[in-house]
Structure formats: structure tokens, C-alpha cells
mmCIF file of C-alpha atoms in Angstrom:
data_model
loop_
_atom_site.group_PDB
_atom_site.id
_atom_site.type_symbol
_atom_site.label_atom_id
_atom_site.label_comp_id
_atom_site.label_asym_id
_atom_site.label_seq_id
_atom_site.Cartn_x
_atom_site.Cartn_y
_atom_site.Cartn_z
ATOM 1 C CA ARG X 730 115.121 24.879 -135.305
ATOM 2 C CA ALA X 731 116.278 22.210 -137.811
ATOM 3 C CA GLU X 732 114.495 23.989 -140.613
ATOM 4 C CA GLU X 733 116.098 27.369 -139.708
ATOM 5 C CA ALA X 734 119.487 25.696 -139.554
ATOM 6 C CA LEU X 735 118.919 24.067 -143.022
ATOM 7 C CA TRP X 736 118.012 27.353 -144.720
ATOM 8 C CA ALA X 737 120.956 29.134 -143.039
ATOM 9 C CA GLY X 738 123.307 26.380 -143.982
ATOM 10 C CA LEU X 739 122.069 26.445 -147.654
ATOM 11 C CA ALA X 740 122.483 30.216 -147.676
ATOM 12 C CA THR X 741 126.090 30.024 -146.435
ATOM 13 C CA ARG X 742 126.892 27.367 -149.017
ATOM 14 C CA GLY X 743 125.181 29.359 -151.653
ATOM 15 C CA VAL X 744 127.364 32.352 -151.033
ATOM 16 C CA ALA X 745 130.450 30.125 -151.425
ATOM 17 C CA VAL X 746 129.438 28.546 -154.700
ATOM 18 C CA VAL X 747 127.392 31.367 -156.307
ATOM 19 C CA GLY X 748 129.902 31.644 -159.151
ATOM 20 C CA GLU X 749 129.241 28.091 -160.103
ATOM 21 C CA LEU X 750 125.501 28.458 -160.476
ATOM 22 C CA ASN X 751 124.046 28.742 -163.953
ATOM 23 C CA PRO X 752 121.603 31.528 -164.702
ATOM 24 C CA GLN X 753 118.560 29.392 -163.995
ATOM 25 C CA GLU X 754 120.024 28.323 -160.684
ATOM 26 C CA LEU X 755 120.644 31.979 -159.691
ATOM 27 C CA ALA X 756 117.028 32.759 -160.269
ATOM 28 C CA ASN X 757 115.715 29.601 -158.695
ATOM 29 C CA THR X 758 117.756 30.156 -155.558
ATOM 30 C CA ALA X 759 116.511 33.751 -155.201
ATOM 31 C CA TRP X 760 112.980 32.609 -155.967
ATOM 32 C CA ALA X 761 113.093 29.781 -153.371
ATOM 33 C CA TYR X 762 114.327 32.019 -150.578
ATOM 34 C CA ALA X 763 111.785 34.722 -151.393
ATOM 35 C CA THR X 764 108.881 32.142 -151.704
ATOM 36 C CA ALA X 765 109.852 30.577 -148.379
ATOM 37 C CA GLY X 766 110.064 34.049 -146.733
ATOM 38 C CA ARG X 767 113.676 33.404 -145.643
ATOM 39 C CA GLY X 768 115.989 36.220 -144.996
ATOM 40 C CA ALA X 769 119.481 35.694 -146.325
ATOM 41 C CA PRO X 770 121.095 39.106 -146.976
ATOM 42 C CA ALA X 771 124.498 37.726 -147.745
ATOM 43 C CA LEU X 772 123.102 35.285 -150.195
ATOM 44 C CA TYR X 773 120.969 37.915 -151.892
ATOM 45 C CA ASP X 774 123.996 40.208 -152.187
ATOM 46 C CA ALA X 775 126.053 37.440 -153.742
ATOM 47 C CA LEU X 776 123.210 36.498 -156.108
ATOM 48 C CA ALA X 777 122.765 40.147 -157.078
ATOM 49 C CA ALA X 778 126.407 40.604 -157.873
ATOM 50 C CA GLU X 779 126.685 37.405 -159.833
ATOM 51 C CA ALA X 780 123.471 37.991 -161.803
ATOM 52 C CA ALA X 781 124.425 41.573 -162.608
ATOM 53 C CA ALA X 782 127.811 40.401 -163.948
ATOM 54 C CA ARG X 783 126.110 37.740 -166.171
ATOM 55 C CA VAL X 784 122.957 39.580 -166.999
ATOM 56 C CA ARG X 785 123.287 38.844 -170.759
ATOM 57 C CA THR X 786 122.959 35.136 -169.932
ATOM 58 C CA LEU X 787 119.615 35.588 -168.319
ATOM 59 C CA ASN X 788 116.460 34.789 -170.287
ATOM 60 C CA PRO X 789 113.136 36.597 -169.789
ATOM 61 C CA GLN X 790 111.933 34.165 -167.212
ATOM 62 C CA GLY X 791 115.170 34.451 -165.214
ATOM 63 C CA ILE X 792 114.982 38.243 -165.378
ATOM 64 C CA ALA X 793 111.395 38.161 -164.197
ATOM 65 C CA ASN X 794 111.949 35.688 -161.441
ATOM 66 C CA LEU X 795 115.041 37.420 -160.177
ATOM 67 C CA ALA X 796 113.246 40.816 -160.092
ATOM 68 C CA TRP X 797 110.223 39.261 -158.412
ATOM 69 C CA ALA X 798 112.309 37.463 -155.811
ATOM 70 C CA PHE X 799 114.317 40.506 -154.848
ATOM 71 C CA ALA X 800 111.140 42.681 -154.679
ATOM 72 C CA ARG X 801 109.254 39.991 -152.612
ATOM 73 C CA ALA X 802 112.223 39.633 -150.218
ATOM 74 C CA GLY X 803 112.494 43.429 -149.943
ATOM 75 C CA HIS X 804 116.192 43.165 -150.685
ATOM 76 C CA LYS X 805 117.558 46.296 -152.378
ATOM 77 C CA ALA X 806 119.844 45.575 -155.378
ATOM 78 C CA PRO X 807 119.919 48.801 -157.457
ATOM 79 C CA ARG X 808 122.715 47.710 -159.749
ATOM 80 C CA LEU X 809 121.015 44.361 -160.503
ATOM 81 C CA PHE X 810 117.747 46.133 -161.231
ATOM 82 C CA GLU X 811 119.592 48.634 -163.454
ATOM 83 C CA VAL X 812 121.235 46.082 -165.633
ATOM 84 C CA MET X 813 118.201 43.772 -165.724
ATOM 85 C CA ALA X 814 116.017 46.640 -166.926
ATOM 86 C CA ALA X 815 118.394 47.338 -169.761
ATOM 87 C CA GLU X 816 118.556 43.573 -170.761
ATOM 88 C CA ALA X 817 114.848 43.122 -170.415
ATOM 89 C CA VAL X 818 114.251 45.961 -172.940
ATOM 90 C CA LEU X 819 116.463 44.051 -175.420
ATOM 91 C CA GLN X 820 114.538 40.834 -174.856
ATOM 92 C CA ILE X 821 111.054 42.256 -174.376
ATOM 93 C CA ASP X 822 109.556 40.500 -177.463
ATOM 94 C CA ASP X 823 110.435 37.147 -175.833
ATOM 95 C CA PHE X 824 108.655 37.883 -172.541
ATOM 96 C CA ASN X 825 105.401 36.031 -172.003
ATOM 97 C CA ALA X 826 102.445 37.676 -170.179
ATOM 98 C CA GLN X 827 103.590 36.366 -166.713
ATOM 99 C CA ASP X 828 107.184 37.567 -167.261
ATOM 100 C CA LEU X 829 105.879 41.024 -168.217
ATOM 101 C CA THR X 830 103.558 41.175 -165.213
ATOM 102 C CA ASN X 831 106.131 39.903 -162.656
ATOM 103 C CA THR X 832 108.784 42.278 -163.962
ATOM 104 C CA ALA X 833 106.517 45.344 -163.865
ATOM 105 C CA TRP X 834 105.222 44.364 -160.449
ATOM 106 C CA ALA X 835 108.774 43.913 -159.100
ATOM 107 C CA TYR X 836 110.118 47.249 -160.422
ATOM 108 C CA ALA X 837 107.137 49.061 -158.965
ATOM 109 C CA LYS X 838 107.344 47.287 -155.664
ATOM 110 C CA VAL X 839 110.943 48.210 -155.107
ATOM 111 C CA GLY X 840 110.402 51.663 -156.559
ATOM 112 C CA HIS X 841 113.244 51.369 -159.010
ATOM 113 C CA PRO X 842 113.018 54.010 -161.766
ATOM 114 C CA ALA X 843 112.910 52.180 -165.097
ATOM 115 C CA GLY X 844 110.939 54.325 -167.500
ATOM 116 C CA THR X 845 112.331 52.700 -170.619
ATOM 117 C CA LEU X 846 111.471 49.287 -169.278
ATOM 118 C CA PHE X 847 107.995 50.404 -168.284
ATOM 119 C CA ASP X 848 107.474 51.859 -171.829
ATOM 120 C CA ALA X 849 108.672 48.549 -173.362
ATOM 121 C CA ILE X 850 106.348 46.487 -171.209
ATOM 122 C CA ALA X 851 103.384 48.761 -172.048
ATOM 123 C CA ALA X 852 104.156 48.426 -175.701
ATOM 124 C CA ALA X 853 104.534 44.576 -175.562
ATOM 125 C CA ALA X 854 101.604 43.786 -173.265
ATOM 126 C CA PRO X 855 98.695 44.442 -175.704
ATOM 127 C CA ALA X 856 99.843 41.759 -178.087
ATOM 128 C CA ARG X 857 99.544 39.273 -175.244
ATOM 129 C CA ALA X 858 96.234 40.552 -173.863
ATOM 130 C CA THR X 859 94.527 37.135 -174.125
ATOM 131 C CA GLU X 860 97.320 35.490 -172.015
ATOM 132 C CA PHE X 861 96.714 37.652 -168.990
ATOM 133 C CA THR X 862 94.734 36.239 -166.030
ATOM 134 C CA ALA X 863 92.568 38.491 -163.915
ATOM 135 C CA GLN X 864 95.317 38.589 -161.287
ATOM 136 C CA ALA X 865 97.912 39.505 -163.882
ATOM 137 C CA LEU X 866 95.739 42.378 -165.181
ATOM 138 C CA ALA X 867 95.301 43.632 -161.656
ATOM 139 C CA ASN X 868 99.003 43.328 -160.930
ATOM 140 C CA MET X 869 99.919 45.179 -164.211
ATOM 141 C CA ALA X 870 97.524 48.071 -163.449
ATOM 142 C CA TRP X 871 98.827 48.192 -159.831
ATOM 143 C CA ALA X 872 102.404 48.314 -161.085
ATOM 144 C CA TYR X 873 101.848 51.190 -163.411
ATOM 145 C CA ALA X 874 99.798 53.161 -160.975
ATOM 146 C CA THR X 875 102.254 52.556 -158.135
ATOM 147 C CA ALA X 876 105.262 53.586 -160.378
ATOM 148 C CA ALA X 877 103.234 56.577 -161.489
ATOM 149 C CA HIS X 878 104.217 55.708 -165.020
ATOM 150 C CA PRO X 879 101.698 56.890 -167.546
ATOM 151 C CA ALA X 880 100.464 54.224 -169.894
ATOM 152 C CA PRO X 881 97.019 55.199 -171.221
ATOM 153 C CA ALA X 882 96.968 52.628 -174.001
ATOM 154 C CA LEU X 883 97.898 49.861 -171.573
ATOM 155 C CA PHE X 884 95.088 50.931 -169.175
ATOM 156 C CA ASP X 885 92.720 50.920 -172.151
ATOM 157 C CA GLU X 886 93.814 47.334 -172.988
ATOM 158 C CA ILE X 887 93.362 46.253 -169.379
ATOM 159 C CA ALA X 888 89.884 47.960 -169.249
ATOM 160 C CA ALA X 889 88.961 46.038 -172.380
ATOM 161 C CA ALA X 890 90.326 42.647 -171.310
ATOM 162 C CA ALA X 891 89.318 42.647 -167.620
ATOM 163 C CA PRO X 892 85.492 42.490 -167.942
ATOM 164 C CA ALA X 893 85.730 38.928 -169.404
ATOM 165 C CA ARG X 894 87.888 37.876 -166.453
ATOM 166 C CA VAL X 895 85.982 39.486 -163.577
ATOM 167 C CA GLY X 896 84.513 36.166 -162.573
ATOM 168 C CA GLU X 897 87.914 34.627 -161.955
ATOM 169 C CA ALA X 898 89.220 37.609 -159.969
ATOM 170 C CA ARG X 899 89.680 37.542 -156.229
ATOM 171 C CA PRO X 900 88.297 40.458 -154.229
ATOM 172 C CA GLN X 901 91.844 41.849 -153.722
ATOM 173 C CA ALA X 902 92.466 41.819 -157.451
ATOM 174 C CA LEU X 903 89.240 43.720 -158.024
ATOM 175 C CA ALA X 904 90.144 46.249 -155.315
ATOM 176 C CA ASN X 905 93.721 46.670 -156.732
ATOM 177 C CA THR X 906 92.403 47.251 -160.245
ATOM 178 C CA ALA X 907 89.884 49.838 -159.058
ATOM 179 C CA TRP X 908 92.579 51.611 -157.032
ATOM 180 C CA ALA X 909 95.032 51.529 -159.908
ATOM 181 C CA PHE X 910 92.508 53.016 -162.349
ATOM 182 C CA ALA X 911 91.574 55.745 -159.849
ATOM 183 C CA LYS X 912 95.237 56.547 -158.930
ATOM 184 C CA ALA X 913 96.149 56.697 -162.706
ATOM 185 C CA GLY X 914 93.123 58.906 -163.309
ATOM 186 C CA ARG X 915 91.743 56.468 -165.975
ATOM 187 C CA ALA X 916 87.977 55.930 -166.524
ATOM 188 C CA ALA X 917 86.879 52.522 -167.496
ATOM 189 C CA PRO X 918 83.048 52.420 -167.498
ATOM 190 C CA ALA X 919 82.784 49.032 -169.108
ATOM 191 C CA LEU X 920 85.075 47.612 -166.475
ATOM 192 C CA PHE X 921 83.394 49.156 -163.482
#
């Protein structure tokens, strides 16, 4: 009970002060509620409106964390996802491997159409191939297959990078990778 009251009180206060939060605090707040599995629709609505209004102040990690948090929480925020996609494309060269993966996963998870963003991520990812973990490779493949966004060169890069990381992959990552390649109609003999 006390824990529930604390989260609810923080959400209420968050709505009241959302305009005072800096971009990192906006992302951190959404991330914290999503990670804790706490529903706070009014807080998410306030965070979405504020972040959308200040999207140009978000850095790649902030964009990725906000997208991931809203997707994880299952909170629809189409306007936020629309403006973040446009900003992400402008900043794509500054995204690290985790930011790319989390962003692609989030957009696929919520089913938000963002073809230009998916194209930009697919173009940026190969240069960071050595940075991707087995889980990140699986999530990237899952995202593109789920979004039904064709990215043959990206799948080829994943197929080339994944065999060296198979030993670190969890069974779910292996299953997701296999599913993604099958759904995307991509053969990867060396991987499988």
C-alpha cells in the first residue's frame, strides 16, 4: 500500500511540475515508471505533451529512452512518436548501438509507422555492428520483421555479426532472431 501511494503521489506531482523538468528528467521519469511497471496515464500524457513540445532539446539517448518507456508501458502517444521520429532522423549519426536498437524496438512495439526512421536506422546500424550485443541483434531483427519494414542489407549485417555472439544469446533471443529472419523471408545459412 505505501509503495502504491508513493508511486501515485510522485505521478501526481510529476504532472504538476512536468514543465520544469529538463529533457533528461522527462526521459528518466518515463523510463522509471515503465521499468517499475507502474501505470500513470496522466503522467505519461503530460510527459508526452512536454517532450513533443521540446523534442529538439532531446539527445539520442533521451529519444531512445522515451520511445522505449512509452512502448514498454503500452501508452499510446502518436504525436510524440511522430516528432521524435523526425528528430531522430536528424540526429541518427549520434545514436549508439543501444539507442538504435531501443528506438527500432519501440517503434515496432507500438506499431507506429516511421518508414524514414527505419530507413535511417538500417543505414546507420552497419557502422556500429561491432557494438551490438546478441540481444541487440535479436531485438533489431525482431523490430524490422514486426514492422514489416524491408531492410535486406541490415538483415545481412545481422546474419554476419550474430554467429560470433551466439554463445552469449539467451534462448529467447535465438528464437526471436530465427522468427524475424523467417518472417522477413531472409536466408542466413551461416547464422542458422
